[in-house]
Amino acid sequence: MVRTKLSRLLPVVAASAGVLALSACGGGGTTPAASTSTPSTSESPTSSTAPTATPSTSNPAPASSSPVAAPADNGLCKSGDVKLALGQGDAGAGSLYRSLVITNSSGKPCEIQGFPGVSYVGGTDGHQVGKDAFREGTKGNAVKLNPGQSAVADIQFVNVRNFDSATCQPTDVKGLRIYLPQETASNFVAAPGTGCASTKIPGNQLAVKTVHPA
């Protein structure tokens, strides 16, 4: 009886041992996969995600300490140094002749020499009407103006009715734009009247002579 029971138990034990062995082999094969499924948290970030350095603005480079050179004072009369006015006129030969009076209104002497730039201006925007004044004669000597002293330049105003209306294109003007010799800023002198808008008239509607002492 004992032998019979042992012979029945041996196959069962052997089968159980085989199952345990297979279970042990299967568990060993899945361990590496489990160990690689979780990414490591100790790795450094790659260069693509690394923050870029931002230049510091807390200490900007100092500005240049070199002084800016002031424009040289060449002693010439500037637009802001003078007051301009038109003197009384003399008529003759279809023109009116008036003196442009240039008075030194600054507190220092200045010098003026040559032809003023003269043109008519009109409209609310002060646009030029017609050609610049023709420069008549030769350039004169320099004139030194102490504060309060004046020099003059003679201007000829041609009566625009002397020109064909279709060619002249008569236009209302408000006055004159004046540039002192060798000056880039202008002054305005009121002188309402009529000028030729066309630049193709056969002659000059304005002419100016060189500056000379008053």
PDB file of C-alpha atoms in Angstrom:
ATOM      1  CA  MET A   1       0.000   0.000   0.000  1.00  0.00           C
ATOM      2  CA  VAL A   2       2.811   2.393   0.888  1.00  0.00           C
ATOM      3  CA  ARG A   3       4.578   1.806  -2.402  1.00  0.00           C
ATOM      4  CA  THR A   4       1.431   2.293  -4.354  1.00  0.00           C
ATOM      5  CA  LYS A   5       0.810   5.721  -2.752  1.00  0.00           C
ATOM      6  CA  LEU A   6       4.440   6.801  -3.320  1.00  0.00           C
ATOM      7  CA  SER A   7       4.278   5.829  -6.976  1.00  0.00           C
ATOM      8  CA  ARG A   8       1.177   8.016  -7.361  1.00  0.00           C
ATOM      9  CA  LEU A   9       2.734  11.011  -5.601  1.00  0.00           C
ATOM     10  CA  LEU A  10       6.036  11.122  -7.567  1.00  0.00           C
ATOM     11  CA  PRO A  11       4.517  12.345 -10.885  1.00  0.00           C
ATOM     12  CA  VAL A  12       2.580  15.057  -9.018  1.00  0.00           C
ATOM     13  CA  VAL A  13       5.722  16.307  -7.243  1.00  0.00           C
ATOM     14  CA  ALA A  14       7.698  16.273 -10.481  1.00  0.00           C
ATOM     15  CA  ALA A  15       5.005  18.274 -12.265  1.00  0.00           C
ATOM     16  CA  SER A  16       4.868  20.820  -9.433  1.00  0.00           C
ATOM     17  CA  ALA A  17       8.646  21.201  -9.552  1.00  0.00           C
ATOM     18  CA  GLY A  18       8.487  21.850 -13.312  1.00  0.00           C
ATOM     19  CA  VAL A  19       5.878  24.567 -12.842  1.00  0.00           C
ATOM     20  CA  LEU A  20       8.009  26.281 -10.190  1.00  0.00           C
ATOM     21  CA  ALA A  21      11.048  26.151 -12.430  1.00  0.00           C
ATOM     22  CA  LEU A  22       9.145  27.721 -15.324  1.00  0.00           C
ATOM     23  CA  SER A  23       7.768  30.408 -13.027  1.00  0.00           C
ATOM     24  CA  ALA A  24      11.281  31.225 -11.853  1.00  0.00           C
ATOM     25  CA  CYS A  25      12.555  31.490 -15.448  1.00  0.00           C
ATOM     26  CA  GLY A  26       9.634  33.715 -16.508  1.00  0.00           C
ATOM     27  CA  GLY A  27      10.149  36.122 -13.607  1.00  0.00           C
ATOM     28  CA  GLY A  28      13.812  36.502 -14.444  1.00  0.00           C
ATOM     29  CA  GLY A  29      13.044  37.387 -18.071  1.00  0.00           C
ATOM     30  CA  THR A  30      10.692  40.285 -17.282  1.00  0.00           C
ATOM     31  CA  THR A  31      12.854  41.990 -14.676  1.00  0.00           C
ATOM     32  CA  PRO A  32      15.074  43.960 -17.149  1.00  0.00           C
ATOM     33  CA  ALA A  33      12.018  45.311 -18.985  1.00  0.00           C
ATOM     34  CA  ALA A  34      10.531  46.590 -15.747  1.00  0.00           C
ATOM     35  CA  SER A  35      13.830  48.241 -14.810  1.00  0.00           C
ATOM     36  CA  THR A  36      14.020  50.227 -18.091  1.00  0.00           C
ATOM     37  CA  SER A  37      10.381  51.343 -18.262  1.00  0.00           C
ATOM     38  CA  THR A  38      10.947  54.275 -15.854  1.00  0.00           C
ATOM     39  CA  PRO A  39      13.289  57.017 -17.175  1.00  0.00           C
ATOM     40  CA  SER A  40      16.115  58.121 -14.959  1.00  0.00           C
ATOM     41  CA  THR A  41      15.549  61.444 -13.195  1.00  0.00           C
ATOM     42  CA  SER A  42      19.232  62.030 -12.555  1.00  0.00           C
ATOM     43  CA  GLU A  43      20.106  62.822 -16.197  1.00  0.00           C
ATOM     44  CA  SER A  44      21.197  66.381 -17.045  1.00  0.00           C
ATOM     45  CA  PRO A  45      19.019  68.398 -19.486  1.00  0.00           C
ATOM     46  CA  THR A  46      20.190  68.343 -23.076  1.00  0.00           C
ATOM     47  CA  SER A  47      21.743  71.396 -24.737  1.00  0.00           C
ATOM     48  CA  SER A  48      18.491  72.125 -26.586  1.00  0.00           C
ATOM     49  CA  THR A  49      16.600  72.719 -23.358  1.00  0.00           C
ATOM     50  CA  ALA A  50      19.380  74.462 -21.477  1.00  0.00           C
ATOM     51  CA  PRO A  51      18.543  78.151 -20.809  1.00  0.00           C
ATOM     52  CA  THR A  52      20.536  80.668 -22.794  1.00  0.00           C
ATOM     53  CA  ALA A  53      22.439  83.366 -20.987  1.00  0.00           C
ATOM     54  CA  THR A  54      20.866  86.836 -21.075  1.00  0.00           C
ATOM     55  CA  PRO A  55      23.265  89.798 -21.166  1.00  0.00           C
ATOM     56  CA  SER A  56      23.109  91.836 -18.016  1.00  0.00           C
ATOM     57  CA  THR A  57      21.633  95.319 -18.341  1.00  0.00           C
ATOM     58  CA  SER A  58      22.235  96.345 -14.781  1.00  0.00           C
ATOM     59  CA  ASN A  59      25.618  97.853 -15.665  1.00  0.00           C
ATOM     60  CA  PRO A  60      25.327  99.397 -19.159  1.00  0.00           C
ATOM     61  CA  ALA A  61      28.430 100.661 -20.851  1.00  0.00           C
ATOM     62  CA  PRO A  62      29.107 104.275 -19.885  1.00  0.00           C
ATOM     63  CA  ALA A  63      28.308 106.903 -22.500  1.00  0.00           C
ATOM     64  CA  SER A  64      31.160 108.730 -24.105  1.00  0.00           C
ATOM     65  CA  SER A  65      32.346 111.564 -21.919  1.00  0.00           C
ATOM     66  CA  SER A  66      33.856 113.491 -24.839  1.00  0.00           C
ATOM     67  CA  PRO A  67      32.199 116.934 -25.107  1.00  0.00           C
ATOM     68  CA  VAL A  68      30.301 117.737 -28.322  1.00  0.00           C
ATOM     69  CA  ALA A  69      31.972 120.584 -30.157  1.00  0.00           C
ATOM     70  CA  ALA A  70      29.769 123.673 -30.517  1.00  0.00           C
ATOM     71  CA  PRO A  71      29.436 125.200 -34.002  1.00  0.00           C
ATOM     72  CA  ALA A  72      32.159 127.738 -34.631  1.00  0.00           C
ATOM     73  CA  ASP A  73      31.019 131.373 -34.534  1.00  0.00           C
ATOM     74  CA  ASN A  74      32.258 132.769 -37.847  1.00  0.00           C
ATOM     75  CA  GLY A  75      30.985 136.255 -37.017  1.00  0.00           C
ATOM     76  CA  LEU A  76      28.447 136.319 -39.872  1.00  0.00           C
ATOM     77  CA  CYS A  77      24.952 137.672 -39.279  1.00  0.00           C
ATOM     78  CA  LYS A  78      22.473 134.829 -38.758  1.00  0.00           C
ATOM     79  CA  SER A  79      18.715 134.858 -39.252  1.00  0.00           C
ATOM     80  CA  GLY A  80      18.159 135.149 -35.514  1.00  0.00           C
ATOM     81  CA  ASP A  81      20.554 138.111 -35.200  1.00  0.00           C
ATOM     82  CA  VAL A  82      18.584 140.533 -37.342  1.00  0.00           C
ATOM     83  CA  LYS A  83      15.268 142.225 -37.920  1.00  0.00           C
ATOM     84  CA  LEU A  84      14.161 142.866 -41.498  1.00  0.00           C
ATOM     85  CA  ALA A  85      11.887 145.507 -42.970  1.00  0.00           C
ATOM     86  CA  LEU A  86      11.107 147.064 -46.335  1.00  0.00           C
ATOM     87  CA  GLY A  87      11.757 150.759 -46.812  1.00  0.00           C
ATOM     88  CA  GLN A  88       9.643 153.209 -48.774  1.00  0.00           C
ATOM     89  CA  GLY A  89       9.478 152.543 -52.499  1.00  0.00           C
ATOM     90  CA  ASP A  90      10.244 154.503 -55.664  1.00  0.00           C
ATOM     91  CA  ALA A  91       8.351 153.651 -58.841  1.00  0.00           C
ATOM     92  CA  GLY A  92       9.770 153.755 -62.333  1.00  0.00           C
ATOM     93  CA  ALA A  93       9.669 151.941 -65.682  1.00  0.00           C
ATOM     94  CA  GLY A  94       6.989 149.483 -64.643  1.00  0.00           C
ATOM     95  CA  SER A  95       8.748 148.514 -61.409  1.00  0.00           C
ATOM     96  CA  LEU A  96       8.807 149.426 -57.742  1.00  0.00           C
ATOM     97  CA  TYR A  97      12.169 149.767 -55.969  1.00  0.00           C
ATOM     98  CA  ARG A  98      12.348 149.224 -52.232  1.00  0.00           C
ATOM     99  CA  SER A  99      15.252 148.783 -49.815  1.00  0.00           C
ATOM    100  CA  LEU A 100      15.481 145.696 -47.635  1.00  0.00           C
ATOM    101  CA  VAL A 101      16.671 147.061 -44.289  1.00  0.00           C
ATOM    102  CA  ILE A 102      18.737 144.576 -42.243  1.00  0.00           C
ATOM    103  CA  THR A 103      19.212 145.634 -38.613  1.00  0.00           C
ATOM    104  CA  ASN A 104      21.452 143.874 -36.117  1.00  0.00           C
ATOM    105  CA  SER A 105      19.095 143.156 -33.213  1.00  0.00           C
ATOM    106  CA  SER A 106      21.545 140.935 -31.292  1.00  0.00           C
ATOM    107  CA  GLY A 107      23.873 141.971 -28.523  1.00  0.00           C
ATOM    108  CA  LYS A 108      27.084 141.397 -30.482  1.00  0.00           C
ATOM    109  CA  PRO A 109      28.615 142.624 -33.757  1.00  0.00           C
ATOM    110  CA  CYS A 110      28.109 140.574 -36.916  1.00  0.00           C
ATOM    111  CA  GLU A 111      29.182 140.833 -40.526  1.00  0.00           C
ATOM    112  CA  ILE A 112      27.227 140.575 -43.761  1.00  0.00           C
ATOM    113  CA  GLN A 113      28.425 140.468 -47.370  1.00  0.00           C
ATOM    114  CA  GLY A 114      26.860 139.618 -50.704  1.00  0.00           C
ATOM    115  CA  PHE A 115      23.371 139.049 -52.086  1.00  0.00           C
ATOM    116  CA  PRO A 116      20.382 138.052 -49.962  1.00  0.00           C
ATOM    117  CA  GLY A 117      18.240 135.241 -51.336  1.00  0.00           C
ATOM    118  CA  VAL A 118      14.795 136.693 -52.116  1.00  0.00           C
ATOM    119  CA  SER A 119      11.583 135.045 -53.353  1.00  0.00           C
ATOM    120  CA  TYR A 120       7.822 135.497 -53.168  1.00  0.00           C
ATOM    121  CA  VAL A 121       5.829 133.174 -50.907  1.00  0.00           C
ATOM    122  CA  GLY A 122       2.095 132.555 -50.738  1.00  0.00           C
ATOM    123  CA  GLY A 123      -0.624 130.332 -49.359  1.00  0.00           C
ATOM    124  CA  THR A 124      -1.039 129.104 -45.817  1.00  0.00           C
ATOM    125  CA  ASP A 125       2.008 126.883 -46.175  1.00  0.00           C
ATOM    126  CA  GLY A 126       4.384 129.619 -47.324  1.00  0.00           C
ATOM    127  CA  HIS A 127       5.258 127.930 -50.633  1.00  0.00           C
ATOM    128  CA  GLN A 128       7.465 129.771 -53.093  1.00  0.00           C
ATOM    129  CA  VAL A 129       5.785 131.623 -55.951  1.00  0.00           C
ATOM    130  CA  GLY A 130       7.844 131.914 -59.105  1.00  0.00           C
ATOM    131  CA  LYS A 131      11.621 132.124 -59.456  1.00  0.00           C
ATOM    132  CA  ASP A 132      14.166 133.478 -56.976  1.00  0.00           C
ATOM    133  CA  ALA A 133      15.171 137.109 -57.390  1.00  0.00           C
ATOM    134  CA  PHE A 134      17.788 137.762 -60.033  1.00  0.00           C
ATOM    135  CA  ARG A 135      21.120 138.951 -58.596  1.00  0.00           C
ATOM    136  CA  GLU A 136      22.036 142.222 -60.223  1.00  0.00           C
ATOM    137  CA  GLY A 137      25.539 143.691 -60.205  1.00  0.00           C
ATOM    138  CA  THR A 138      28.630 142.496 -58.356  1.00  0.00           C
ATOM    139  CA  LYS A 139      29.248 141.320 -54.815  1.00  0.00           C
ATOM    140  CA  GLY A 140      30.123 144.224 -52.555  1.00  0.00           C
ATOM    141  CA  ASN A 141      32.430 144.548 -49.578  1.00  0.00           C
ATOM    142  CA  ALA A 142      31.684 143.113 -46.162  1.00  0.00           C
ATOM    143  CA  VAL A 143      29.594 145.296 -43.888  1.00  0.00           C
ATOM    144  CA  LYS A 144      30.141 145.105 -40.137  1.00  0.00           C
ATOM    145  CA  LEU A 145      27.037 145.751 -38.073  1.00  0.00           C
ATOM    146  CA  ASN A 146      27.327 146.641 -34.414  1.00  0.00           C
ATOM    147  CA  PRO A 147      24.197 146.099 -32.314  1.00  0.00           C
ATOM    148  CA  GLY A 148      21.453 148.413 -33.588  1.00  0.00           C
ATOM    149  CA  GLN A 149      23.196 149.247 -36.883  1.00  0.00           C
ATOM    150  CA  SER A 150      21.657 148.530 -40.301  1.00  0.00           C
ATOM    151  CA  ALA A 151      22.652 147.616 -43.836  1.00  0.00           C
ATOM    152  CA  VAL A 152      20.433 147.606 -46.925  1.00  0.00           C
ATOM    153  CA  ALA A 153      19.945 145.639 -50.128  1.00  0.00           C
ATOM    154  CA  ASP A 154      17.882 147.178 -52.941  1.00  0.00           C
ATOM    155  CA  ILE A 155      15.056 145.071 -54.425  1.00  0.00           C
ATOM    156  CA  GLN A 156      13.236 145.629 -57.719  1.00  0.00           C
ATOM    157  CA  PHE A 157       9.594 144.514 -57.828  1.00  0.00           C
ATOM    158  CA  VAL A 158       8.457 144.244 -61.451  1.00  0.00           C
ATOM    159  CA  ASN A 159       4.768 144.924 -62.087  1.00  0.00           C
ATOM    160  CA  VAL A 160       3.494 141.489 -63.147  1.00  0.00           C
ATOM    161  CA  ARG A 161       0.978 143.143 -65.494  1.00  0.00           C
ATOM    162  CA  ASN A 162       3.993 143.666 -67.751  1.00  0.00           C
ATOM    163  CA  PHE A 163       3.840 139.944 -68.560  1.00  0.00           C
ATOM    164  CA  ASP A 164       1.269 138.010 -70.554  1.00  0.00           C
ATOM    165  CA  SER A 165      -1.311 136.733 -68.080  1.00  0.00           C
ATOM    166  CA  ALA A 166      -1.374 133.201 -69.473  1.00  0.00           C
ATOM    167  CA  THR A 167       2.410 133.006 -69.178  1.00  0.00           C
ATOM    168  CA  CYS A 168       2.684 134.763 -65.823  1.00  0.00           C
ATOM    169  CA  GLN A 169      -0.144 132.965 -64.030  1.00  0.00           C
ATOM    170  CA  PRO A 170      -0.766 135.860 -61.563  1.00  0.00           C
ATOM    171  CA  THR A 171      -0.979 134.611 -57.964  1.00  0.00           C
ATOM    172  CA  ASP A 172      -1.562 136.341 -54.646  1.00  0.00           C
ATOM    173  CA  VAL A 173       1.546 136.516 -52.473  1.00  0.00           C
ATOM    174  CA  LYS A 174       1.903 137.269 -48.777  1.00  0.00           C
ATOM    175  CA  GLY A 175       5.439 138.553 -48.771  1.00  0.00           C
ATOM    176  CA  LEU A 176       9.092 137.647 -49.185  1.00  0.00           C
ATOM    177  CA  ARG A 177      11.256 134.819 -47.944  1.00  0.00           C
ATOM    178  CA  ILE A 178      14.727 136.199 -47.240  1.00  0.00           C
ATOM    179  CA  TYR A 179      17.971 134.292 -46.795  1.00  0.00           C
ATOM    180  CA  LEU A 180      20.897 136.340 -45.537  1.00  0.00           C
ATOM    181  CA  PRO A 181      24.140 135.726 -47.434  1.00  0.00           C
ATOM    182  CA  GLN A 182      25.733 132.383 -46.441  1.00  0.00           C
ATOM    183  CA  GLU A 183      22.792 131.524 -44.165  1.00  0.00           C
ATOM    184  CA  THR A 184      20.560 128.452 -44.397  1.00  0.00           C
ATOM    185  CA  ALA A 185      17.670 129.635 -42.186  1.00  0.00           C
ATOM    186  CA  SER A 186      15.229 132.175 -43.596  1.00  0.00           C
ATOM    187  CA  ASN A 187      13.272 135.218 -42.439  1.00  0.00           C
ATOM    188  CA  PHE A 188       9.875 136.422 -43.621  1.00  0.00           C
ATOM    189  CA  VAL A 189       8.922 139.972 -44.559  1.00  0.00           C
ATOM    190  CA  ALA A 190       5.249 140.752 -45.109  1.00  0.00           C
ATOM    191  CA  ALA A 191       4.542 142.366 -48.483  1.00  0.00           C
ATOM    192  CA  PRO A 192       1.101 141.417 -49.809  1.00  0.00           C
ATOM    193  CA  GLY A 193       0.721 141.691 -53.564  1.00  0.00           C
ATOM    194  CA  THR A 194       0.728 139.702 -56.782  1.00  0.00           C
ATOM    195  CA  GLY A 195       3.464 137.565 -58.289  1.00  0.00           C
ATOM    196  CA  CYS A 196       3.903 135.277 -61.267  1.00  0.00           C
ATOM    197  CA  ALA A 197       3.560 131.620 -60.346  1.00  0.00           C
ATOM    198  CA  SER A 198       5.190 130.562 -63.607  1.00  0.00           C
ATOM    199  CA  THR A 199       8.969 130.174 -63.740  1.00  0.00           C
ATOM    200  CA  LYS A 200       8.977 130.642 -67.530  1.00  0.00           C
ATOM    201  CA  ILE A 201       8.219 134.353 -67.803  1.00  0.00           C
ATOM    202  CA  PRO A 202      10.401 136.343 -70.259  1.00  0.00           C
ATOM    203  CA  GLY A 203      12.326 138.255 -67.611  1.00  0.00           C
ATOM    204  CA  ASN A 204      12.502 138.586 -63.832  1.00  0.00           C
ATOM    205  CA  GLN A 205       9.702 139.596 -61.494  1.00  0.00           C
ATOM    206  CA  LEU A 206      12.255 140.245 -58.696  1.00  0.00           C
ATOM    207  CA  ALA A 207      15.842 141.475 -58.724  1.00  0.00           C
ATOM    208  CA  VAL A 208      18.185 142.188 -55.793  1.00  0.00           C
ATOM    209  CA  LYS A 209      21.480 144.033 -55.403  1.00  0.00           C
ATOM    210  CA  THR A 210      24.338 143.370 -52.991  1.00  0.00           C
ATOM    211  CA  VAL A 211      24.232 144.499 -49.358  1.00  0.00           C
ATOM    212  CA  HIS A 212      25.775 147.890 -48.607  1.00  0.00           C
ATOM    213  CA  PRO A 213      25.881 150.247 -45.620  1.00  0.00           C
ATOM    214  CA  ALA A 214      22.660 152.079 -44.872  1.00  0.00           C
TER     215      ALA A 214
END
